[in-house]
XYZ file of C-alpha atoms in Angstrom:
712
model
C 12.143 -86.014 39.943
C 13.136 -88.282 37.295
C 17.226 -88.046 37.230
C 18.864 -87.570 33.987
C 20.014 -91.364 34.088
C 16.625 -92.606 34.767
C 15.371 -90.624 31.637
C 17.567 -92.926 29.124
C 16.687 -96.482 28.273
C 17.665 -99.627 29.852
C 20.086 -100.757 27.222
C 21.568 -96.915 27.042
C 21.573 -97.103 31.035
C 23.655 -100.657 30.915
C 26.765 -99.130 28.621
C 26.643 -96.191 31.038
C 27.509 -98.395 33.650
C 29.758 -100.770 31.924
C 31.760 -97.389 30.921
C 31.946 -96.787 34.657
C 30.629 -93.499 34.537
C 30.000 -92.129 37.622
C 28.455 -88.807 36.815
C 27.475 -86.990 33.715
C 29.124 -83.986 32.446
C 27.418 -80.525 32.812
C 26.707 -80.412 29.052
C 24.602 -83.932 29.251
C 22.862 -83.393 31.962
C 21.469 -80.367 30.471
C 21.514 -81.677 27.053
C 19.478 -85.093 27.818
C 16.374 -83.900 29.276
C 15.939 -81.187 26.688
C 16.613 -83.806 23.765
C 13.916 -86.314 25.408
C 11.426 -84.007 27.049
C 10.525 -81.484 24.352
C 10.322 -81.330 20.562
C 12.611 -78.563 20.036
C 16.128 -78.299 17.980
C 18.895 -77.975 19.974
C 22.502 -76.291 19.586
C 24.954 -77.807 21.994
C 27.668 -75.155 22.989
C 30.470 -76.335 24.822
C 34.207 -76.726 25.111
C 36.316 -79.479 23.193
C 36.436 -82.905 25.081
C 32.752 -81.835 27.394
C 31.502 -84.822 26.057
C 28.982 -83.261 23.490
C 28.727 -86.392 21.107
C 27.508 -88.443 24.038
C 25.120 -85.562 24.936
C 23.724 -85.809 21.922
C 23.232 -89.369 21.304
C 22.649 -90.926 24.374
C 19.334 -89.593 24.427
C 18.671 -90.164 20.575
C 20.226 -93.711 20.709
C 17.413 -94.424 23.869
C 14.396 -92.597 21.735
C 15.040 -94.780 18.009
C 16.530 -98.123 19.649
C 13.209 -99.950 18.546
C 12.422 -98.588 15.307
C 16.309 -97.958 14.179
C 16.595 -101.639 12.980
C 14.323 -101.437 10.401
C 14.671 -97.576 9.550
C 16.806 -94.851 8.755
C 16.278 -92.508 11.823
C 19.295 -90.360 12.312
C 21.824 -88.984 10.004
C 25.121 -87.493 11.478
C 26.524 -84.921 9.307
C 30.250 -83.725 9.451
C 32.694 -81.398 7.454
C 35.293 -84.532 7.428
C 35.381 -87.336 6.181
C 38.209 -88.280 8.397
C 35.531 -86.916 11.534
C 33.030 -89.578 10.055
C 35.407 -92.346 10.572
C 36.803 -91.490 13.980
C 33.144 -90.924 15.399
C 32.185 -94.364 13.680
C 33.750 -96.430 16.136
C 32.895 -94.385 19.001
C 28.846 -94.080 17.994
C 29.169 -98.437 17.295
C 30.802 -98.524 21.018
C 27.846 -96.687 22.392
C 25.130 -99.154 20.351
C 27.269 -102.142 22.014
C 23.791 -103.201 23.596
C 21.517 -102.000 20.788
C 20.757 -103.550 17.576
C 20.965 -100.033 15.934
C 23.614 -100.544 12.734
C 25.531 -97.716 11.768
C 26.275 -96.741 8.512
C 28.888 -94.390 6.460
C 28.880 -92.585 3.414
C 31.162 -90.743 1.674
C 33.805 -90.849 -1.249
C 36.053 -93.737 0.763
C 33.158 -95.981 1.196
C 32.515 -99.106 -0.686
C 29.785 -99.301 -3.573
C 28.949 -102.509 -1.953
C 28.205 -101.203 1.404
C 26.356 -98.219 -0.031
C 24.164 -100.698 -1.599
C 23.677 -102.703 1.010
C 22.614 -99.393 3.224
C 20.083 -98.640 -0.199
C 18.541 -102.039 0.233
C 17.609 -101.723 3.900
C 18.181 -98.093 5.086
C 18.491 -98.169 9.214
C 19.703 -96.770 12.221
C 22.285 -93.979 12.097
C 23.755 -92.974 8.083
C 27.223 -90.384 9.045
C 27.647 -88.386 5.808
C 29.017 -85.179 4.423
C 27.420 -82.796 2.665
C 28.805 -83.616 -1.072
C 27.611 -87.154 -0.390
C 23.967 -86.078 0.329
C 24.084 -84.381 -3.195
C 25.059 -87.561 -4.773
C 22.042 -89.051 -3.571
C 20.026 -86.219 -4.709
C 21.972 -86.721 -8.474
C 22.193 -90.572 -8.240
C 19.446 -91.787 -6.403
C 16.543 -89.641 -7.119
C 14.298 -92.501 -7.319
C 15.491 -93.976 -3.780
C 15.349 -90.450 -1.685
C 11.456 -91.348 -0.610
C 12.243 -94.937 0.960
C 15.477 -93.510 2.443
C 14.457 -90.804 4.155
C 11.054 -90.965 5.124
C 11.135 -92.412 8.484
C 14.587 -89.321 9.623
C 13.526 -88.223 13.083
C 16.804 -86.532 13.677
C 19.752 -84.578 12.084
C 22.981 -84.130 14.179
C 25.602 -81.332 12.546
C 28.951 -81.565 14.018
C 31.276 -78.782 14.422
C 28.216 -76.613 13.230
C 29.941 -73.551 13.112
C 32.406 -74.697 10.354
C 28.934 -74.410 8.301
C 27.602 -71.357 9.231
C 29.748 -68.556 7.353
C 30.839 -70.438 4.048
C 29.128 -71.527 1.089
C 29.694 -74.711 2.227
C 27.080 -74.117 5.051
C 24.386 -72.691 2.356
C 24.680 -75.839 0.423
C 24.100 -77.749 3.218
C 21.211 -75.736 4.504
C 19.587 -76.303 0.874
C 20.137 -79.819 1.370
C 18.473 -80.216 4.267
C 15.597 -78.277 3.187
C 15.142 -80.683 0.005
C 15.277 -83.928 2.211
C 12.714 -82.542 4.442
C 10.080 -83.273 1.671
C 10.631 -86.805 1.708
C 10.219 -87.348 5.396
C 7.346 -88.166 6.950
C 8.027 -84.952 9.298
C 10.352 -82.137 9.584
C 13.280 -84.140 11.595
C 14.510 -82.025 14.461
C 18.154 -80.855 14.475
C 21.070 -81.307 17.009
C 23.782 -79.194 16.599
C 27.253 -79.282 18.418
C 29.905 -77.088 18.430
C 32.905 -75.893 20.722
C 33.025 -72.417 19.180
C 29.832 -70.517 18.292
C 28.506 -67.141 18.726
C 25.599 -64.862 17.340
C 22.998 -67.192 18.471
C 19.987 -65.051 16.736
C 21.904 -66.056 13.099
C 22.435 -69.743 14.528
C 18.776 -70.266 15.003
C 17.707 -68.762 11.860
C 20.133 -71.035 10.266
C 18.684 -74.038 11.802
C 14.976 -73.315 11.942
C 14.020 -70.058 9.789
C 10.633 -70.673 10.232
C 10.418 -71.020 13.887
C 13.321 -69.704 15.591
C 11.713 -69.633 19.040
C 11.837 -73.457 18.878
C 15.592 -73.609 18.749
C 17.164 -74.233 22.046
C 20.621 -72.966 22.606
C 22.121 -75.202 25.611
C 25.562 -73.247 26.181
C 27.876 -74.178 29.053
C 31.078 -72.345 28.331
C 33.248 -73.110 31.219
C 35.217 -76.214 31.986
C 37.527 -76.881 34.990
C 40.753 -77.215 33.222
C 43.237 -74.651 34.209
C 44.849 -72.992 30.546
C 48.700 -72.403 31.299
C 50.325 -70.580 28.221
C 53.084 -68.614 27.031
C 53.985 -66.512 24.025
C 57.455 -66.914 23.272
C 59.310 -64.287 20.406
C 61.826 -65.649 18.219
C 62.717 -63.046 15.240
C 62.843 -64.385 11.622
C 65.782 -63.160 9.768
C 65.246 -60.371 7.150
C 64.084 -63.304 4.352
C 61.864 -64.408 6.472
C 63.350 -67.602 7.611
C 62.974 -69.354 10.899
C 65.768 -69.224 13.833
C 67.254 -72.216 14.653
C 66.704 -71.601 18.299
C 62.799 -71.468 17.387
C 62.978 -75.421 16.503
C 65.238 -75.719 19.257
C 62.814 -74.424 22.001
C 60.088 -76.629 20.167
C 62.064 -79.597 20.370
C 62.825 -79.161 24.124
C 59.157 -78.426 25.055
C 58.158 -81.644 23.332
C 61.059 -83.974 23.818
C 58.715 -85.957 26.539
C 55.275 -84.533 25.535
C 52.836 -85.187 22.841
C 52.022 -82.412 21.038
C 49.766 -80.713 18.215
C 51.984 -77.998 16.267
C 49.904 -75.791 14.381
C 51.307 -73.881 11.479
C 49.180 -71.522 9.121
C 50.490 -72.671 5.924
C 51.016 -76.054 4.309
C 54.255 -74.826 3.333
C 55.261 -74.130 6.759
C 54.050 -77.417 8.189
C 56.745 -79.285 5.954
C 59.673 -76.931 6.536
C 58.804 -77.309 10.198
C 58.377 -81.006 10.329
C 61.876 -81.616 8.275
C 63.659 -78.672 10.787
C 62.548 -80.944 14.036
C 62.956 -84.535 12.259
C 66.964 -82.986 11.589
C 67.065 -82.040 15.346
C 66.034 -85.803 16.289
C 68.350 -87.049 13.890
C 71.362 -85.059 15.575
C 69.982 -86.774 19.013
C 70.405 -90.460 17.055
C 66.348 -90.889 17.557
C 64.320 -91.629 14.389
C 61.191 -89.848 13.045
C 59.128 -88.202 15.951
C 57.186 -85.509 13.956
C 54.911 -85.960 11.269
C 53.374 -83.559 8.963
C 49.539 -83.473 8.307
C 47.603 -80.853 5.811
C 44.876 -81.190 3.158
C 47.759 -82.173 0.505
C 49.072 -85.171 2.153
C 47.599 -88.410 0.339
C 44.783 -89.465 3.019
C 46.508 -92.906 3.586
C 49.501 -90.807 5.140
C 47.415 -89.036 6.972
C 45.651 -91.705 8.416
C 48.998 -93.291 9.077
C 49.803 -90.426 11.283
C 46.838 -89.928 13.082
C 46.803 -93.839 13.795
C 50.776 -93.463 14.829
C 50.072 -90.490 17.591
C 46.651 -92.468 18.762
C 48.353 -95.853 19.530
C 52.403 -94.737 20.213
C 53.103 -94.518 23.654
C 56.592 -92.511 23.142
C 56.151 -88.958 22.296
C 55.488 -88.379 19.305
C 54.129 -84.577 17.611
C 52.124 -83.640 14.753
C 52.889 -80.508 12.388
C 49.245 -79.665 10.678
C 47.330 -76.710 9.622
C 43.564 -76.397 10.169
C 43.436 -80.385 9.299
C 43.308 -81.203 12.805
C 41.336 -77.934 14.177
C 38.463 -80.385 14.359
C 37.853 -83.157 16.549
C 39.763 -86.047 14.723
C 41.384 -88.671 17.427
C 45.130 -88.263 17.654
C 44.914 -89.365 21.252
C 45.773 -87.556 24.172
C 47.947 -84.725 23.759
C 49.710 -82.861 26.156
C 50.469 -79.138 24.727
C 49.123 -77.272 21.665
C 51.638 -75.143 20.053
C 50.851 -72.035 17.522
C 53.487 -70.878 15.020
C 52.642 -67.170 14.442
C 49.428 -65.977 15.136
C 45.904 -67.642 14.059
C 43.750 -65.087 12.223
C 40.867 -65.824 14.254
C 40.043 -66.135 18.044
C 37.507 -68.554 16.957
C 40.390 -71.071 15.475
C 42.921 -70.625 18.428
C 40.286 -71.233 20.837
C 39.287 -74.783 19.273
C 43.121 -75.608 18.481
C 44.119 -75.104 22.420
C 40.915 -77.256 23.147
C 42.450 -80.256 21.865
C 44.859 -80.901 24.771
C 44.237 -81.521 28.276
C 41.286 -84.140 27.292
C 42.480 -86.305 30.471
C 40.251 -86.354 33.343
C 43.366 -84.600 35.446
C 45.539 -82.675 32.739
C 45.242 -78.805 32.392
C 45.386 -77.274 28.978
C 48.622 -76.199 27.582
C 49.233 -73.074 24.881
C 52.904 -72.540 23.899
C 52.453 -69.659 21.328
C 55.490 -68.561 19.146
C 55.731 -64.883 16.896
C 58.354 -64.858 14.282
C 57.874 -61.074 13.363
C 56.581 -58.282 14.774
C 53.108 -58.253 13.007
C 53.185 -61.361 14.386
C 53.710 -60.620 17.867
C 51.072 -57.749 17.905
C 48.131 -59.912 16.335
C 49.131 -62.740 18.865
C 49.086 -60.962 21.677
C 45.584 -59.660 20.978
C 44.143 -63.004 19.962
C 45.409 -64.486 22.888
C 43.812 -61.405 25.124
C 40.305 -61.746 23.096
C 40.748 -65.978 24.371
C 41.446 -64.835 27.950
C 38.649 -62.296 27.503
C 35.914 -65.189 26.188
C 35.275 -63.054 23.023
C 35.057 -65.089 19.632
C 33.859 -63.799 16.134
C 30.482 -63.692 16.139
C 29.184 -65.770 12.914
C 27.924 -63.356 10.192
C 26.362 -66.236 7.455
C 27.018 -65.747 4.064
C 24.741 -63.127 2.098
C 23.057 -63.152 -1.385
C 24.052 -66.829 -1.759
C 23.402 -66.884 -5.833
C 26.345 -69.132 -6.766
C 24.891 -71.499 -4.670
C 21.108 -71.337 -5.646
C 22.953 -71.718 -9.770
C 24.510 -74.867 -8.202
C 21.369 -76.088 -6.940
C 18.971 -75.352 -9.873
C 20.886 -77.618 -11.816
C 20.501 -80.162 -8.968
C 16.797 -79.731 -8.480
C 16.184 -80.162 -12.279
C 17.759 -83.466 -12.267
C 16.284 -84.487 -8.922
C 12.827 -83.616 -10.564
C 13.485 -85.041 -14.028
C 12.388 -81.347 -15.410
C 10.266 -79.085 -13.402
C 8.469 -75.906 -14.646
C 9.304 -72.434 -13.830
C 6.227 -71.922 -11.482
C 7.278 -75.410 -9.758
C 11.289 -74.530 -9.264
C 9.875 -70.848 -7.906
C 7.929 -72.601 -5.404
C 10.459 -75.111 -4.411
C 13.263 -72.756 -3.803
C 11.078 -70.544 -1.859
C 10.370 -73.429 0.486
C 14.448 -73.849 0.952
C 15.369 -71.698 3.919
C 18.731 -69.790 2.812
C 16.876 -69.064 -0.621
C 13.475 -67.799 0.735
C 14.464 -63.866 0.992
C 16.069 -63.822 -2.748
C 14.298 -61.787 -4.835
C 11.918 -63.742 -7.571
C 12.758 -61.600 -10.030
C 16.726 -61.832 -9.827
C 15.740 -65.798 -9.288
C 13.838 -65.600 -12.832
C 16.791 -63.431 -14.340
C 18.967 -66.238 -12.871
C 16.916 -69.202 -14.558
C 16.804 -67.129 -18.112
C 20.569 -66.918 -18.295
C 21.107 -70.782 -17.631
C 18.833 -70.971 -20.187
C 21.005 -68.800 -22.480
C 24.052 -70.423 -21.588
C 22.490 -74.065 -22.288
C 23.166 -74.775 -18.482
C 19.005 -75.463 -18.551
C 16.854 -76.045 -21.314
C 12.905 -76.039 -21.705
C 11.276 -78.970 -23.247
C 8.872 -77.485 -25.671
C 5.415 -78.282 -25.384
C 5.571 -78.957 -21.349
C 7.589 -75.952 -20.817
C 9.717 -78.078 -18.014
C 13.035 -76.801 -17.308
C 15.965 -79.526 -17.544
C 19.540 -79.899 -17.372
C 21.298 -78.879 -20.284
C 23.881 -79.839 -22.099
C 26.565 -77.080 -20.125
C 24.533 -78.028 -17.039
C 25.344 -81.814 -17.936
C 28.996 -81.023 -18.758
C 29.173 -79.411 -15.066
C 27.138 -81.806 -13.355
C 28.882 -85.021 -14.725
C 32.745 -83.390 -13.486
C 34.021 -85.280 -10.432
C 33.591 -82.043 -8.117
C 30.098 -80.830 -9.121
C 29.374 -82.427 -5.534
C 31.014 -79.696 -3.707
C 30.389 -76.440 -4.354
C 34.287 -75.014 -2.951
C 36.893 -74.373 -5.279
C 39.362 -77.189 -5.476
C 42.449 -75.997 -6.938
C 43.884 -78.225 -9.945
C 46.750 -80.398 -8.766
C 49.954 -82.784 -9.629
C 49.918 -86.367 -7.971
C 52.960 -86.821 -6.386
C 53.988 -90.632 -6.630
C 57.242 -92.048 -5.505
C 57.327 -95.815 -6.745
C 53.822 -96.839 -6.469
C 53.070 -94.767 -3.314
C 50.788 -91.952 -3.303
C 52.606 -89.171 -1.267
C 50.433 -86.204 -1.838
C 49.519 -83.245 -4.307
C 51.103 -80.083 -5.077
C 49.300 -76.911 -6.890
C 49.330 -76.830 -10.490
C 50.498 -72.808 -9.676
C 53.757 -73.892 -8.785
C 56.476 -73.651 -11.219
C 58.262 -77.103 -11.058
C 61.153 -79.070 -13.094
C 62.761 -82.264 -13.481
C 64.906 -81.812 -10.781
C 63.864 -79.798 -8.252
C 64.006 -80.763 -4.898
C 61.036 -80.634 -2.550
C 59.302 -81.213 0.632
C 56.112 -83.301 0.994
C 54.591 -85.092 4.012
C 57.243 -84.162 5.898
C 60.268 -85.749 3.820
C 62.506 -84.418 1.148
C 62.208 -85.251 -2.621
C 63.622 -85.140 -6.072
C 61.752 -84.570 -8.825
C 62.388 -87.065 -11.375
C 59.721 -86.738 -14.023
C 56.460 -84.633 -14.429
C 53.882 -86.317 -16.944
C 51.849 -83.371 -17.924
C 48.522 -85.288 -19.724
C 48.425 -87.494 -16.673
C 49.000 -84.508 -13.911
C 51.317 -86.759 -12.339
C 54.794 -86.171 -10.711
C 56.811 -88.581 -9.764
C 59.793 -88.430 -7.182
C 62.812 -90.105 -5.482
C 64.067 -89.765 -2.197
C 66.466 -86.551 -1.764
C 68.644 -84.987 0.758
C 67.261 -81.438 1.002
C 64.300 -79.750 -0.309
C 62.205 -76.576 -0.154
C 58.682 -76.022 1.017
C 55.878 -76.318 -1.638
C 54.154 -72.794 -2.131
C 50.252 -73.631 -2.407
C 47.670 -71.237 -2.701
C 45.649 -69.505 -0.024
C 42.112 -68.159 0.707
C 40.997 -64.738 1.228
C 42.045 -64.839 4.978
C 39.655 -61.843 6.582
C 40.501 -60.593 10.371
C 37.591 -59.293 12.341
C 37.491 -55.605 13.703
C 38.067 -56.581 16.851
C 41.288 -58.378 16.616
C 42.900 -55.229 15.116
C 41.246 -52.790 17.628
C 42.768 -54.588 20.435
C 46.175 -54.337 18.788
C 45.751 -50.612 19.189
C 44.435 -51.172 22.774
C 47.746 -52.850 23.738
C 50.226 -50.659 21.809
C 48.633 -47.404 23.567
C 48.290 -49.070 26.996
C 51.142 -49.943 29.543
C 49.713 -53.233 30.257
C 52.389 -56.177 30.878
C 51.668 -59.364 30.094
C 53.476 -61.713 32.016
C 53.341 -64.657 29.929
C 55.794 -63.130 27.357
C 59.519 -63.961 27.047
C 62.171 -61.426 27.327
C 62.466 -60.734 23.332
C 59.086 -60.385 23.355
C 58.991 -57.849 26.027
C 61.896 -56.033 24.153
C 59.727 -56.156 20.931
C 56.757 -54.603 22.514
C 58.433 -51.736 24.051
C 60.207 -50.918 20.652
C 56.641 -51.179 19.179
C 55.027 -48.874 22.019
C 57.603 -46.669 21.667
C 56.350 -43.813 19.249
C 52.757 -44.569 20.784
C 53.901 -43.519 24.251
C 56.197 -40.736 22.950
C 53.343 -38.976 21.152
C 50.582 -40.087 24.067
C 48.364 -41.669 21.425
C 45.022 -42.662 22.478
C 43.319 -46.235 21.578
C 40.441 -43.590 19.845
C 43.030 -42.330 17.818
C 43.880 -43.389 14.170
C 47.653 -42.740 13.300
C 48.987 -41.329 9.879
C 52.838 -41.396 9.999
C 54.086 -39.523 7.108
C 57.554 -38.966 5.680
C 58.666 -37.418 2.764
C 58.107 -40.561 0.194
C 54.718 -42.198 1.652
C 52.214 -42.327 4.538
C 51.774 -45.331 6.627
C 47.763 -45.139 7.474
C 47.158 -47.428 10.437
C 43.323 -48.500 10.910
C 43.663 -50.693 12.690
C 39.901 -51.935 11.403
C 38.567 -54.939 9.835
C 39.760 -56.318 6.267
C 36.518 -55.338 5.057
C 36.213 -52.015 6.188
C 39.875 -51.224 5.460
C 39.542 -52.604 2.235
C 36.574 -50.654 1.382
C 38.254 -47.421 2.676
C 41.150 -48.431 0.279
C 38.607 -48.163 -2.596
C 37.063 -44.840 -2.002
C 40.427 -43.249 -1.875
C 41.292 -44.749 -5.399
C 38.088 -42.977 -6.411
C 40.531 -39.843 -5.774
C 42.850 -41.497 -8.398
C 45.591 -42.358 -5.522
C 48.097 -45.189 -6.440
C 47.223 -47.050 -3.511
C 47.797 -50.924 -3.122
C 46.597 -53.689 -1.258
C 45.542 -53.308 2.570
C 47.502 -55.311 5.049
C 46.263 -57.839 7.752
C 45.585 -55.399 10.574
C 44.536 -52.905 8.161
C 47.653 -50.370 7.227
C 47.526 -48.506 4.395
C 50.403 -46.876 2.569
C 49.554 -43.726 0.898
C 51.646 -40.718 -1.378
C 52.926 -38.337 1.056
C 51.424 -35.760 -1.132
C 47.966 -36.543 0.032
C 46.317 -34.087 2.055
C 44.771 -37.593 4.401
C 42.747 -35.352 6.948
C 41.215 -33.874 4.276
C 40.183 -36.674 1.872
C 38.976 -38.632 4.892
C 36.408 -35.823 6.005
C 35.105 -35.466 2.105
C 34.593 -39.794 2.319
C 32.594 -39.259 5.524
C 30.647 -36.882 3.825
C 29.764 -38.564 0.156
C 26.904 -40.699 0.130
C 28.686 -43.705 -1.846
C 27.223 -46.219 -4.294
C 28.672 -49.545 -4.695
C 28.927 -48.865 -8.377
C 31.946 -46.505 -7.713
C 33.653 -48.495 -5.751
C 33.384 -51.409 -8.534
C 34.750 -48.989 -10.604
C 38.314 -48.995 -9.038
C 38.177 -52.470 -8.047
C 41.104 -54.620 -9.616
C 39.701 -58.106 -11.061
C 41.866 -59.805 -8.579
C 40.266 -57.902 -5.764
C 36.749 -59.202 -6.555
C 34.754 -62.120 -4.712
C 34.834 -64.993 -6.629
C 33.731 -68.310 -5.890
C 33.135 -71.971 -7.383
C 29.867 -70.829 -9.109
C 30.205 -66.762 -9.653
C 31.362 -66.756 -13.147
C 27.887 -68.325 -14.474
C 25.735 -65.547 -13.091
C 24.392 -62.684 -14.814
C 26.755 -59.695 -13.797
C 24.821 -57.819 -12.110
C 24.320 -60.424 -9.601
C 28.044 -61.001 -9.566
C 27.955 -57.003 -8.536
C 25.451 -57.907 -5.967
C 27.534 -60.929 -4.407
C 30.822 -58.814 -4.568
C 29.039 -55.988 -2.541
C 27.217 -57.923 -0.134
C 30.581 -59.936 0.934
C 33.486 -57.258 0.383
C 32.302 -53.757 0.645
C 30.904 -52.260 4.117
C 30.222 -48.658 3.516
C 28.503 -48.329 6.741
C 31.530 -49.550 8.434
C 33.543 -47.127 7.125
C 31.275 -44.623 7.943
C 31.356 -46.005 11.564
C 35.019 -46.336 11.499
C 35.461 -42.701 10.382
C 32.486 -41.217 12.817
C 34.054 -43.031 15.643
C 37.709 -42.084 15.526
C 40.068 -39.010 15.278
C 42.709 -39.147 12.945
C 45.991 -37.466 13.239
C 49.269 -37.297 11.043
C 52.821 -37.289 12.463
C 55.421 -36.042 10.019
C 58.644 -37.640 10.666
C 61.572 -35.049 10.185
C-alpha cells in the first residue's frame, strides 16, 4: 500500500524532509490521498492550526509542478487581503524546491506586478472575490488567456462566504470563470467552523453534490482551559477598573488576543490597558486592531506581535478572528459574549498552536445579559455545537449587480443569452425566469441597462455606468461613508460619518488619544494631534442575529441546578440571582414566562432573533405598541394585553407576508447595497426570505407552554 508521503512528488517530499516533519496531521493524512487519487471537490473541516493549508497545497503542488511554470493552475481565494499576504510567504516556502510561481492580486498590489502576471499567467494566483470582479470588468479580453488552464480553486475560510451576499457574489464569479476554462476546476474548501454539509455541498457543486467529499477531523489533542469572570459594569455601562486589572494580571507575562464586540470598545480597552502599563513604568504593550484602523498601522501591529519576544497583546474585533498571523498566542480573552458559537470557536482556535501548548480561553461578562449569553455560548462550544450554515436566499440584489457585470463582460448581450448565462450560474439557477425578466425590464426603465436598436443587445446604461465606475462597485457589501483621520502626514484610520464631530473634540483611534484640529468636509478628512484624554468613537454596526439554540440554552441554564466550576464567585452569585424567580415558580425549560406588573409585561421568548422579530410584527397587527426585541428574544408589551389569548389567535391564523410588511418600520426592512435598485415586490420577497419566519413562530407557539406571572 502506497503511503501518504509516497504519493507526493519528489520535490515536495524533499521540502517535507527539510521541515523536519516526523508525521502528517490527521487531516493531512486523509486529504492528500483524496485530492490526488480522486476527481472530487473536497471540503477540509478541521480545527485551527491542524495543518489544513498544507493538507491542500502539498498534493496540489505535487500535481501541478510540471505545468505551473507556464500556466496558471491554482486560484487561491481568501476573504481578506491580509490573509493573502500572510499565506503568500507560507506557500512560497512550500514551493522552495519547485519552479512554481506565486502571484497576488488585490487592491494593494502594484500595477506593474499585475501587468507582469497578465503577460504570463502561471503557477498560483491569490485573489479576493472583489479583485476577481475587477478582472471581469477591466480585463474582459484576457479572461480566456488567464483562466484557460485552471485545475483547482482553493477557498480559504469557506464558511465566511456561505451565508452572506459576498458568498453569492463569489459563487457567481466562479461559475462565470468556468466558462473560460478548458474543464471545470475542482474546488478545495478549508474551514475550522462549518456545519450543514448538504448546503455546503450544494454551494460548492450545485449540479453534482455527490462529487463533493467532506473530510472532517473535528477533534485535536489540545486541552481547552477556560474560565468565566463576572465584573459588573456601572449603571452607565462603564466597565470596572478591576476588570482591566484582572486582564493585566493575566497578560503580564503572556501574549494575548483580546476580543471585543465593537470597534469603540476595542479603542477604550486598549487605552485602559496601556494606562495600567504606564503606571508600572512599562511602555505600550497593548495594540488596537480593527477595520477602521489604517492598513499600515494594522500591519505594524501584526508584525510587532509576530516578532516580539516580550509579552504583547492585541485588542481586536473579528478582524483577527480568521487566520492572520500574529505569532504564537498564549491566551484568548473574550470581553462579553460573542453573538455566535462559531465566532468563539474560531477565536479560541487562535491559541495553543505550539506543539505542547494547550488552548486557553478567558471569558469576561460585564452585565447579567452578557453572563447568560456567555454561559450559553461556552456550553454549546463544549457540546461541540455550532450554527448550521443557512445560505443567502433570493439573491436578486446580487443578480442586479452581476447583470451589469455580465453586460460589461460581453460588451452587449441579447435577453435570451443573458437568461441562459444566468441559468448556468449555480446560485441564480433556481430564481424564476419571469422575475429575472422583470428585473431586467426595471433596469432598462431606470437606465441601469440600455437596449441597442436593431440588435436588441443589452449594454450597460448611463446609470449602470455611474454605478460601475464608482470605486466600490467591485464589492457587494455595504461600506459606510467615512472621514479619513490624519495626524501630520500619517494616516491613522477612519471614522464613520454618522458621528457628530466638532473641532476640539477628543477621540480615541488606533489605541491612542487625539484632539480634532480641523474637519475638511470637502475632502472628507479630519486632522488631529495628540491629546491627554478622549472618548471612543461610535461606529455603525450590522444587524446581528442570534440563533435560537443559544437563547434556548440560556433558558435551560436558568431552569437548571447545574453548577459551572469555571465561574468566579461574582458570576456564581449573579447566576443564582437570575435563577431565583425560575426556581421559586418551578419553571420548566418547556415553558416561556411572561412577567407582568401594573405598567408592562416582559415576554421572555428565549428564541432566535428572526422568530422573535416575526412574532413582534404579528403582535403589532393587533395595534399594540411594541418596540424592538432584545438579543435574547425578550419583548416588552403593555400590561393591558391579554397575551395568552393573543398568542392563541396568532397560532390559529393563516398569516401572509403582506400583513406583516404593513406594520414593519422602514428601519426594520431588509436592506443590502443593491436592494434599492430592485422592483418593489422583489424587495419585499427578499425581506420575507431573510427576516420573516412564520413557520418558525408556529413551531415556537406549538412547542412551548406560556405562563403569566403577575408581580404584586
